Tab-separated table of C-alpha atoms and ligand atoms in Angstrom:
chain	number	residue	atom	x	y	z
S	1	UNK	CA	-40.892	-62.236	-26.768
S	2	UNK	CA	-38.876	-59.403	-25.211
S	3	UNK	CA	-38.834	-61.166	-21.872
S	4	UNK	CA	-37.762	-64.466	-23.456
S	5	UNK	CA	-34.847	-62.624	-25.093
S	6	UNK	CA	-33.819	-61.074	-21.763
S	7	UNK	CA	-34.079	-64.399	-19.923
S	8	UNK	CA	-31.903	-66.075	-22.590
S	9	UNK	CA	-29.332	-63.262	-22.451
S	10	UNK	CA	-29.147	-63.662	-18.656
S	11	UNK	CA	-28.974	-67.480	-18.819
S	12	UNK	CA	-26.066	-67.316	-21.264
S	13	UNK	CA	-24.238	-65.360	-18.543
S	14	UNK	CA	-25.296	-67.698	-15.702
S	15	UNK	CA	-27.671	-65.083	-14.279
S	16	UNK	CA	-31.127	-65.875	-12.906
S	17	UNK	CA	-33.610	-63.036	-13.142
S	18	UNK	CA	-36.055	-62.586	-10.267
S	19	UNK	CA	-39.071	-60.737	-11.710
S	20	UNK	CA	-41.072	-58.405	-9.478
S	21	UNK	CA	-44.696	-57.348	-9.866
S	22	UNK	CA	-45.270	-54.995	-6.931
S	23	UNK	CA	-48.618	-55.426	-5.153
S	24	UNK	CA	-50.769	-54.363	-3.347
S	25	UNK	CA	-49.153	-50.874	-3.282
S	26	UNK	CA	-47.198	-49.323	-6.184
S	27	UNK	CA	-49.915	-50.643	-8.524
S	28	UNK	CA	-50.786	-47.471	-10.431
S	29	UNK	CA	-50.075	-48.982	-13.862
S	30	UNK	CA	-52.463	-51.903	-13.284
S	31	UNK	CA	-55.132	-49.596	-11.827
S	32	UNK	CA	-54.822	-47.133	-14.732
S	33	UNK	CA	-55.636	-50.046	-17.067
S	34	UNK	CA	-58.230	-51.695	-14.791
S	35	UNK	CA	-59.639	-49.130	-12.309
S	36	UNK	CA	-61.850	-51.829	-10.707
S	37	UNK	CA	-58.719	-53.329	-9.093
S	38	UNK	CA	-58.671	-50.532	-6.460
S	39	UNK	CA	-61.146	-49.571	-3.724
S	40	UNK	CA	-61.766	-46.126	-5.222
S	41	UNK	CA	-62.149	-47.395	-8.840
S	42	UNK	CA	-61.388	-43.941	-10.273
S	43	UNK	CA	-61.698	-44.296	-14.076
S	44	UNK	CA	-59.446	-41.237	-14.528
S	45	UNK	CA	-56.419	-42.889	-12.890
S	46	UNK	CA	-53.372	-42.271	-15.076
S	47	UNK	CA	-49.686	-43.059	-14.817
S	48	UNK	CA	-48.486	-39.514	-15.085
S	49	UNK	CA	-44.818	-38.931	-14.242
S	50	UNK	CA	-44.268	-35.630	-12.498
S	51	UNK	CA	-47.682	-35.562	-10.779
S	52	UNK	CA	-47.595	-35.025	-7.035
S	53	UNK	CA	-49.153	-38.287	-5.920
S	54	UNK	CA	-47.819	-38.685	-2.364
S	55	UNK	CA	-46.726	-36.815	0.750
S	56	UNK	CA	-43.825	-38.072	2.856
S	57	UNK	CA	-43.456	-37.136	6.523
S	58	UNK	CA	-39.764	-37.991	6.997
S	59	UNK	CA	-40.289	-40.901	9.442
S	60	UNK	CA	-41.114	-43.513	6.802
S	61	UNK	CA	-44.801	-42.551	7.059
S	62	UNK	CA	-46.594	-41.249	4.000
S	63	UNK	CA	-49.943	-40.548	2.417
S	64	UNK	CA	-50.995	-41.437	-1.114
S	65	UNK	CA	-52.952	-38.575	-2.671
S	66	UNK	CA	-53.958	-40.956	-5.492
S	67	UNK	CA	-55.068	-44.527	-4.841
S	68	UNK	CA	-52.359	-46.873	-6.172
S	69	UNK	CA	-53.469	-49.797	-3.999
S	70	UNK	CA	-55.202	-53.018	-4.975
S	71	UNK	CA	-58.404	-53.900	-3.131
S	72	UNK	CA	-57.680	-56.906	-0.869
S	73	UNK	CA	-61.397	-57.579	-0.310
S	74	UNK	CA	-62.288	-58.181	-3.979
S	75	UNK	CA	-62.063	-61.772	-5.233
S	76	UNK	CA	-61.651	-60.480	-8.797
S	77	UNK	CA	-58.311	-58.985	-7.710
S	78	UNK	CA	-57.033	-62.471	-6.800
S	79	UNK	CA	-58.288	-63.860	-10.132
S	80	UNK	CA	-56.361	-61.079	-11.878
S	81	UNK	CA	-53.212	-61.833	-9.865
S	82	UNK	CA	-53.559	-65.542	-10.606
S	83	UNK	CA	-53.326	-64.713	-14.315
S	84	UNK	CA	-50.483	-62.216	-13.914
S	85	UNK	CA	-48.304	-64.407	-11.693
S	86	UNK	CA	-49.207	-67.454	-13.805
S	87	UNK	CA	-47.860	-65.767	-16.947
S	88	UNK	CA	-44.811	-64.586	-15.064
S	89	UNK	CA	-44.119	-68.111	-13.790
S	90	UNK	CA	-44.138	-69.540	-17.322
S	91	UNK	CA	-41.794	-66.829	-18.626
S	92	UNK	CA	-39.127	-66.837	-15.890
S	93	UNK	CA	-37.325	-70.105	-15.127
S	94	UNK	CA	-35.978	-69.071	-11.667
S	95	UNK	CA	-37.371	-70.348	-8.361
S	96	UNK	CA	-38.498	-67.000	-7.015
S	97	UNK	CA	-41.185	-64.475	-7.883
S	98	UNK	CA	-41.085	-61.114	-6.102
S	99	UNK	CA	-44.503	-59.691	-5.216
S	100	UNK	CA	-43.354	-56.323	-3.813
S	101	UNK	CA	-45.395	-55.611	-0.707
S	102	UNK	CA	-43.570	-52.366	0.120
S	103	UNK	CA	-44.877	-48.852	0.771
S	104	UNK	CA	-48.535	-49.817	0.685
S	105	UNK	CA	-50.769	-46.970	1.848
S	106	UNK	CA	-53.758	-48.234	3.848
S	107	UNK	CA	-55.839	-45.016	3.923
S	108	UNK	CA	-58.252	-46.116	1.164
S	109	UNK	CA	-58.701	-49.566	2.764
S	110	UNK	CA	-59.589	-47.905	6.082
S	111	UNK	CA	-62.481	-46.060	4.419
S	112	UNK	CA	-63.693	-48.965	2.282
S	113	UNK	CA	-66.801	-50.919	3.460
S	114	UNK	CA	-65.657	-54.087	1.631
S	115	UNK	CA	-62.289	-54.055	3.425
S	116	UNK	CA	-63.968	-53.367	6.762
S	117	UNK	CA	-66.366	-56.291	6.238
S	118	UNK	CA	-63.489	-58.621	5.300
S	119	UNK	CA	-61.521	-57.576	8.385
S	120	UNK	CA	-64.544	-58.371	10.570
S	121	UNK	CA	-65.112	-61.722	8.878
S	122	UNK	CA	-61.452	-62.780	9.073
S	123	UNK	CA	-60.975	-61.230	12.570
S	124	UNK	CA	-58.163	-58.959	11.328
S	125	UNK	CA	-57.313	-56.377	13.998
S	126	UNK	CA	-55.788	-53.706	11.766
S	127	UNK	CA	-54.831	-52.977	8.159
S	128	UNK	CA	-51.334	-54.499	8.686
S	129	UNK	CA	-53.124	-57.788	9.293
S	130	UNK	CA	-55.307	-57.086	6.257
S	131	UNK	CA	-52.149	-56.653	4.165
S	132	UNK	CA	-50.741	-59.835	5.679
S	133	UNK	CA	-53.989	-61.631	4.663
S	134	UNK	CA	-53.488	-60.331	1.099
S	135	UNK	CA	-49.803	-61.335	0.989
S	136	UNK	CA	-50.566	-64.839	2.259
S	137	UNK	CA	-53.145	-65.267	-0.502
S	138	UNK	CA	-50.646	-64.060	-3.096
S	139	UNK	CA	-48.153	-66.535	-1.581
S	140	UNK	CA	-50.616	-69.359	-2.219
S	141	UNK	CA	-51.087	-68.222	-5.839
S	142	UNK	CA	-47.330	-68.094	-6.423
S	143	UNK	CA	-46.770	-71.514	-4.819
S	144	UNK	CA	-49.563	-72.964	-6.955
S	145	UNK	CA	-47.540	-71.833	-9.984
S	146	UNK	CA	-44.589	-73.848	-8.684
S	147	UNK	CA	-42.581	-70.843	-7.482
S	148	UNK	CA	-41.369	-69.431	-4.182
S	149	UNK	CA	-42.495	-65.991	-3.020
S	150	UNK	CA	-40.176	-63.174	-2.012
S	151	UNK	CA	-41.329	-59.715	-0.910
S	152	UNK	CA	-40.024	-56.479	0.631
S	153	UNK	CA	-39.649	-56.510	4.417
S	154	UNK	CA	-43.084	-54.918	4.983
S	155	UNK	CA	-44.471	-58.424	4.382
S	156	UNK	CA	-43.320	-59.217	7.941
S	157	UNK	CA	-45.697	-56.582	9.369
S	158	UNK	CA	-48.904	-58.233	10.518
S	159	UNK	CA	-47.400	-61.748	10.240
S	160	UNK	CA	-45.122	-63.369	7.642
S	161	UNK	CA	-46.600	-65.755	5.052
S	162	UNK	CA	-45.425	-69.382	5.338
S	163	UNK	CA	-42.296	-70.102	3.224
S	164	UNK	CA	-41.914	-66.436	2.164
S	165	UNK	CA	-38.442	-64.999	1.651
S	166	UNK	CA	-37.821	-61.412	2.728
S	167	UNK	CA	-35.917	-58.695	0.892
S	168	UNK	CA	-34.625	-56.447	3.655
S	169	UNK	CA	-34.486	-52.825	2.449
S	170	UNK	CA	-35.498	-50.587	5.358
S	171	UNK	CA	-32.608	-51.839	7.517
S	172	UNK	CA	-30.248	-54.782	8.071
S	173	UNK	CA	-32.273	-55.654	11.179
S	174	UNK	CA	-35.357	-56.624	9.148
S	175	UNK	CA	-33.310	-59.333	7.408
S	176	UNK	CA	-31.895	-60.468	10.753
S	177	UNK	CA	-35.452	-60.664	12.092
S	178	UNK	CA	-36.559	-62.748	9.079
S	179	UNK	CA	-33.615	-65.136	9.603
S	180	UNK	CA	-34.566	-65.434	13.303
S	181	UNK	CA	-38.029	-66.483	12.142
S	182	UNK	CA	-36.244	-69.088	9.960
S	183	UNK	CA	-37.188	-67.409	6.683
S	184	UNK	CA	-34.639	-66.759	3.919
S	185	UNK	CA	-33.571	-63.126	3.507
S	186	UNK	CA	-31.813	-61.018	0.886
S	187	UNK	CA	-29.954	-58.007	2.271
S	188	UNK	CA	-30.370	-54.723	0.438
S	189	UNK	CA	-30.563	-51.997	3.114
S	190	UNK	CA	-30.962	-48.429	1.826
S	191	UNK	CA	-27.977	-47.198	3.854
S	192	UNK	CA	-25.538	-49.391	1.902
S	193	UNK	CA	-27.268	-50.663	-1.237
S	194	UNK	CA	-29.401	-47.915	-2.799
S	195	UNK	CA	-27.318	-46.968	-5.792
S	196	UNK	CA	-30.073	-44.654	-7.038
S	197	UNK	CA	-28.898	-42.242	-4.314
S	198	UNK	CA	-26.311	-39.523	-5.008
S	199	UNK	CA	-22.729	-40.734	-4.594
S	200	UNK	CA	-21.054	-37.370	-3.990
S	201	UNK	CA	-21.765	-33.800	-2.973
S	202	UNK	CA	-25.162	-32.474	-4.046
S	203	UNK	CA	-23.373	-29.440	-5.562
S	204	UNK	CA	-21.969	-31.653	-8.332
S	205	UNK	CA	-24.383	-34.594	-8.456
S	206	UNK	CA	-27.851	-34.847	-9.951
S	207	UNK	CA	-30.069	-34.119	-6.979
S	208	UNK	CA	-31.759	-37.147	-5.358
S	209	UNK	CA	-33.212	-37.135	-1.858
S	210	UNK	CA	-30.357	-39.064	-0.237
S	211	UNK	CA	-26.652	-39.926	-0.548
S	212	UNK	CA	-24.753	-43.211	-0.541
S	213	UNK	CA	-20.991	-42.819	-0.850
S	214	UNK	CA	-18.711	-45.565	-2.147
S	215	UNK	CA	-17.232	-46.194	1.304
S	216	UNK	CA	-20.708	-46.769	2.764
S	217	UNK	CA	-21.478	-49.348	0.088
S	218	UNK	CA	-18.207	-51.133	0.976
S	219	UNK	CA	-18.181	-50.834	4.784
S	220	UNK	CA	-20.886	-53.184	6.020
S	221	UNK	CA	-21.593	-56.831	6.670
S	222	UNK	CA	-24.655	-58.509	5.133
S	223	UNK	CA	-24.268	-61.397	7.599
S	224	UNK	CA	-24.010	-59.651	10.972
S	225	UNK	CA	-22.752	-61.499	14.058
S	226	UNK	CA	-25.338	-63.763	15.625
S	227	UNK	CA	-27.405	-64.352	12.498
S	228	UNK	CA	-27.695	-67.874	11.084
S	229	UNK	CA	-25.988	-67.396	7.714
S	230	UNK	CA	-27.882	-70.271	6.113
S	231	UNK	CA	-30.921	-67.969	5.988
S	232	UNK	CA	-29.094	-65.089	4.259
S	233	UNK	CA	-29.512	-65.884	0.567
S	234	UNK	CA	-27.321	-62.971	-0.508
S	235	UNK	CA	-27.535	-59.303	-1.258
S	236	UNK	CA	-28.577	-56.819	-3.897
S	237	UNK	CA	-27.880	-53.269	-5.066
S	238	UNK	CA	-30.951	-51.274	-6.074
S	239	UNK	CA	-30.851	-48.884	-9.002
S	240	UNK	CA	-34.392	-47.490	-9.221
S	241	UNK	CA	-34.514	-45.704	-12.529
S	242	UNK	CA	-37.232	-43.067	-12.313
S	243	UNK	CA	-34.433	-40.505	-12.474
S	244	UNK	CA	-32.078	-42.530	-14.694
S	245	UNK	CA	-33.142	-41.734	-18.266
S	246	UNK	CA	-30.274	-43.360	-20.227
S	247	UNK	CA	-28.169	-46.549	-20.084
S	248	UNK	CA	-25.037	-44.384	-19.871
S	249	UNK	CA	-26.363	-42.713	-16.727
S	250	UNK	CA	-27.274	-46.143	-15.309
S	251	UNK	CA	-23.571	-47.028	-15.709
S	252	UNK	CA	-22.592	-43.798	-13.939
S	253	UNK	CA	-24.812	-44.704	-10.979
S	254	UNK	CA	-23.746	-48.368	-10.875
S	255	UNK	CA	-19.956	-48.004	-10.958
S	256	UNK	CA	-17.956	-48.014	-8.739
S	257	UNK	CA	-20.595	-48.804	-6.076
S	258	UNK	CA	-21.489	-52.075	-7.852
S	259	UNK	CA	-17.861	-53.202	-7.503
S	260	UNK	CA	-18.028	-52.473	-3.774
S	261	UNK	CA	-21.234	-54.489	-3.361
S	262	UNK	CA	-19.828	-57.376	-5.424
S	263	UNK	CA	-16.923	-57.575	-2.998
S	264	UNK	CA	-19.207	-57.283	0.054
S	265	UNK	CA	-21.306	-60.202	-1.215
S	266	UNK	CA	-18.701	-62.433	-2.831
S	267	UNK	CA	-15.339	-61.939	-1.082
S	268	UNK	CA	-14.393	-63.552	2.216
S	269	UNK	CA	-14.798	-61.105	5.097
S	270	UNK	CA	-11.157	-61.537	6.100
S	271	UNK	CA	-10.028	-60.223	2.707
S	272	UNK	CA	-11.937	-56.965	2.938
S	273	UNK	CA	-9.724	-53.900	3.046
S	274	UNK	CA	-10.995	-50.441	2.096
S	275	UNK	CA	-7.604	-48.926	1.154
S	276	UNK	CA	-6.835	-51.881	-1.079
S	277	UNK	CA	-10.312	-51.771	-2.620
S	278	UNK	CA	-9.885	-48.035	-3.309
S	279	UNK	CA	-6.629	-48.755	-5.192
S	280	UNK	CA	-8.260	-51.513	-7.223
S	281	UNK	CA	-11.183	-49.199	-7.970
S	282	UNK	CA	-8.758	-46.867	-9.727
S	283	UNK	CA	-7.433	-49.796	-11.787
S	284	UNK	CA	-11.032	-50.646	-12.653
S	285	UNK	CA	-11.558	-47.047	-13.806
S	286	UNK	CA	-8.806	-47.606	-16.405
S	287	UNK	CA	-10.460	-50.831	-17.531
S	288	UNK	CA	-13.843	-49.092	-17.742
S	289	UNK	CA	-12.223	-46.342	-19.854
S	290	UNK	CA	-11.027	-48.971	-22.332
S	291	UNK	CA	-14.456	-50.639	-22.320
S	292	UNK	CA	-16.127	-47.216	-22.729
S	293	UNK	CA	-18.215	-47.879	-19.635
S	294	UNK	CA	-19.297	-44.820	-17.665
S	295	UNK	CA	-18.586	-44.459	-13.927
S	296	UNK	CA	-18.557	-41.833	-11.200
S	297	UNK	CA	-15.288	-40.395	-9.906
S	298	UNK	CA	-16.945	-38.871	-6.825
S	299	UNK	CA	-14.634	-40.902	-4.577
S	300	UNK	CA	-11.984	-38.260	-5.390
S	301	UNK	CA	-14.282	-35.385	-4.331
S	302	UNK	CA	-14.162	-33.795	-0.891
S	303	UNK	CA	-16.775	-34.699	1.726
S	304	UNK	CA	-18.101	-31.380	3.016
S	305	UNK	CA	-19.807	-30.857	6.376
S	306	UNK	CA	-20.919	-27.366	7.357
S	307	UNK	CA	-22.018	-26.287	10.828
S	308	UNK	CA	-22.437	-23.105	12.861
S	309	UNK	CA	-20.183	-22.697	15.883
S	310	UNK	CA	-21.085	-21.047	19.203
S	311	UNK	CA	-20.494	-17.575	17.749
S	312	UNK	CA	-22.783	-18.245	14.795
S	313	UNK	CA	-19.935	-18.560	12.245
S	314	UNK	CA	-19.954	-21.237	9.591
S	315	UNK	CA	-17.318	-23.926	10.111
S	316	UNK	CA	-16.288	-26.214	7.221
S	317	UNK	CA	-15.240	-29.741	8.113
S	318	UNK	CA	-13.642	-31.300	5.024
S	319	UNK	CA	-12.462	-34.844	4.474
S	320	UNK	CA	-11.992	-37.434	1.744
S	321	UNK	CA	-13.228	-41.000	1.432
S	322	UNK	CA	-9.833	-42.278	0.281
S	323	UNK	CA	-6.446	-41.566	1.828
S	324	UNK	CA	-3.643	-39.703	0.093
S	325	UNK	CA	-5.611	-36.729	-1.239
S	326	UNK	CA	-4.822	-33.109	-0.337
S	327	UNK	CA	-7.726	-30.721	-0.038
S	328	UNK	CA	-7.249	-27.108	-1.155
S	329	UNK	CA	-9.806	-24.342	-0.801
S	330	UNK	CA	-10.458	-20.658	-1.320
S	331	UNK	CA	-12.933	-18.226	0.224
S	332	UNK	CA	-11.908	-15.217	-1.895
S	333	UNK	CA	-13.725	-16.082	-5.124
S	334	UNK	CA	-10.665	-17.442	-6.928
S	335	UNK	CA	-10.182	-20.931	-8.356
S	336	UNK	CA	-8.267	-23.101	-5.888
S	337	UNK	CA	-5.177	-25.035	-6.992
S	338	UNK	CA	-2.397	-26.778	-5.119
S	339	UNK	CA	-0.967	-23.393	-4.104
S	340	UNK	CA	-4.191	-22.362	-2.337
S	341	UNK	CA	-4.771	-22.925	1.392
S	342	UNK	CA	-4.377	-26.597	2.253
S	343	UNK	CA	-7.021	-27.968	4.564
S	344	UNK	CA	-5.691	-29.484	7.787
S	345	UNK	CA	-8.448	-28.914	10.385
S	346	UNK	CA	-11.999	-27.483	10.486
S	347	UNK	CA	-11.984	-23.880	9.222
S	348	UNK	CA	-14.180	-21.015	10.351
S	349	UNK	CA	-15.190	-19.161	7.190
S	350	UNK	CA	-14.363	-15.423	7.242
S	351	UNK	CA	-17.311	-13.028	7.607
S	352	UNK	CA	-18.742	-12.149	4.232
S	353	UNK	CA	-17.525	-15.298	2.491
S	354	UNK	CA	-19.280	-15.172	-0.855
S	355	UNK	CA	-17.954	-18.477	-2.243
S	356	UNK	CA	-16.242	-21.502	-0.786
S	357	UNK	CA	-14.407	-23.433	-3.482
S	358	UNK	CA	-12.778	-26.782	-2.802
S	359	UNK	CA	-10.673	-29.159	-4.893
S	360	UNK	CA	-8.527	-32.230	-4.189
S	361	UNK	CA	-5.009	-32.975	-5.466
S	362	UNK	CA	-2.661	-35.940	-5.426
S	363	UNK	CA	1.023	-35.670	-6.271
S	364	UNK	CA	0.457	-32.277	-7.863
S	365	UNK	CA	-2.456	-33.432	-10.024
S	366	UNK	CA	-6.076	-32.298	-9.566
S	367	UNK	CA	-8.238	-35.340	-8.763
S	368	UNK	CA	-11.809	-34.457	-7.747
S	369	UNK	CA	-14.302	-32.068	-9.299
S	370	UNK	CA	-14.125	-28.427	-8.300
S	371	UNK	CA	-16.922	-27.827	-5.795
S	372	UNK	CA	-18.329	-24.316	-5.471
S	373	UNK	CA	-20.700	-23.346	-2.679
S	374	UNK	CA	-22.271	-19.895	-2.728
S	375	UNK	CA	-23.076	-17.859	0.410
S	376	UNK	CA	-26.766	-18.824	0.489
S	377	UNK	CA	-25.912	-22.537	0.041
S	378	UNK	CA	-23.326	-22.311	2.833
S	379	UNK	CA	-25.904	-20.703	5.108
S	380	UNK	CA	-28.604	-23.291	4.261
S	381	UNK	CA	-26.303	-26.278	4.641
S	382	UNK	CA	-24.854	-25.016	7.940
S	383	UNK	CA	-28.354	-24.669	9.413
S	384	UNK	CA	-29.318	-28.304	8.853
M	1	ACM	C1	-38.384	-49.807	-1.929
M	1	ACM	O1	-37.388	-49.129	-2.141
M	1	ACM	N1	-39.571	-49.231	-1.814
M	1	ACM	C2	-38.308	-51.252	-1.797
């Protein structure tokens, strides 16, 4: 009944919801309820936020410490998915069903005799091909329910299922590749579309593992030169909410980057103009104030880069995303205002700098948040 209400609410606003049930990875909730869905069948599997369940190695590779993966060699898994996707198909009127397919760890499959036997029987050379076998079977289930399948770009690894659409998240190139293979693609690359990332300096934002500034969400082309645009269905912004506990914070993360993405997807390329967009963003802020909608003002904050020079001193390279802001700073543990040193070129911080404080002004008015970096932060950030 909840879903019906959401679908109706969306329909009234001319919005089609594309539901996603993420398989065969990211399936901890299903496995906690039905441990037999996985290879390891651990009856103690729990969805337990805060547990360390994975290790990431920084190159996109990772290990799952807990098995959150469905078993592709068990027919009962496909019976289960037939029911799940069948129910989903009756609830959601749109053409597409998203089956996930991303970040699937293969370590438990590699050790599983059932998976090994299936790979031998089906002549699958590696676990990418095993995943591709699984995805193709899910594709058949979804098509049988009268829907089209879409999945994250990992579904291209090991061979793309017939008729599948691809949601390109790891890069723009994955979507281009899908279009070259004459499959529809939705562009949502992390570098431009992940609005769960921080939008300003980590010193003032809630810490997330990566940053996506407003300008980066505006400055890109979802239909790059050379790609057949008929295969690019559109684009998406992704607000994963594991660290977004309230609707008000969801608004903070969504705006203004959502406005930037709307313009990227819906305005003619020739009309795009960052300076003009930045001005209109400020007008939108006033509208959001009236509507009591939350938004981030990080576009007024300084962009801070710290490095060590040849003599081992820390050098601060400061800039702003929008034009027309003055940057003022102090290194003497006082609050900067428009009478403090004005930044014009990279500054070498004096020996013994205990605090670097930075603020932006426009026409005599403070604009961005005051950013304070302590000596140990300066040192750590300059080393990176
Ligand atoms: C994703 O962010 N794992 C699609």
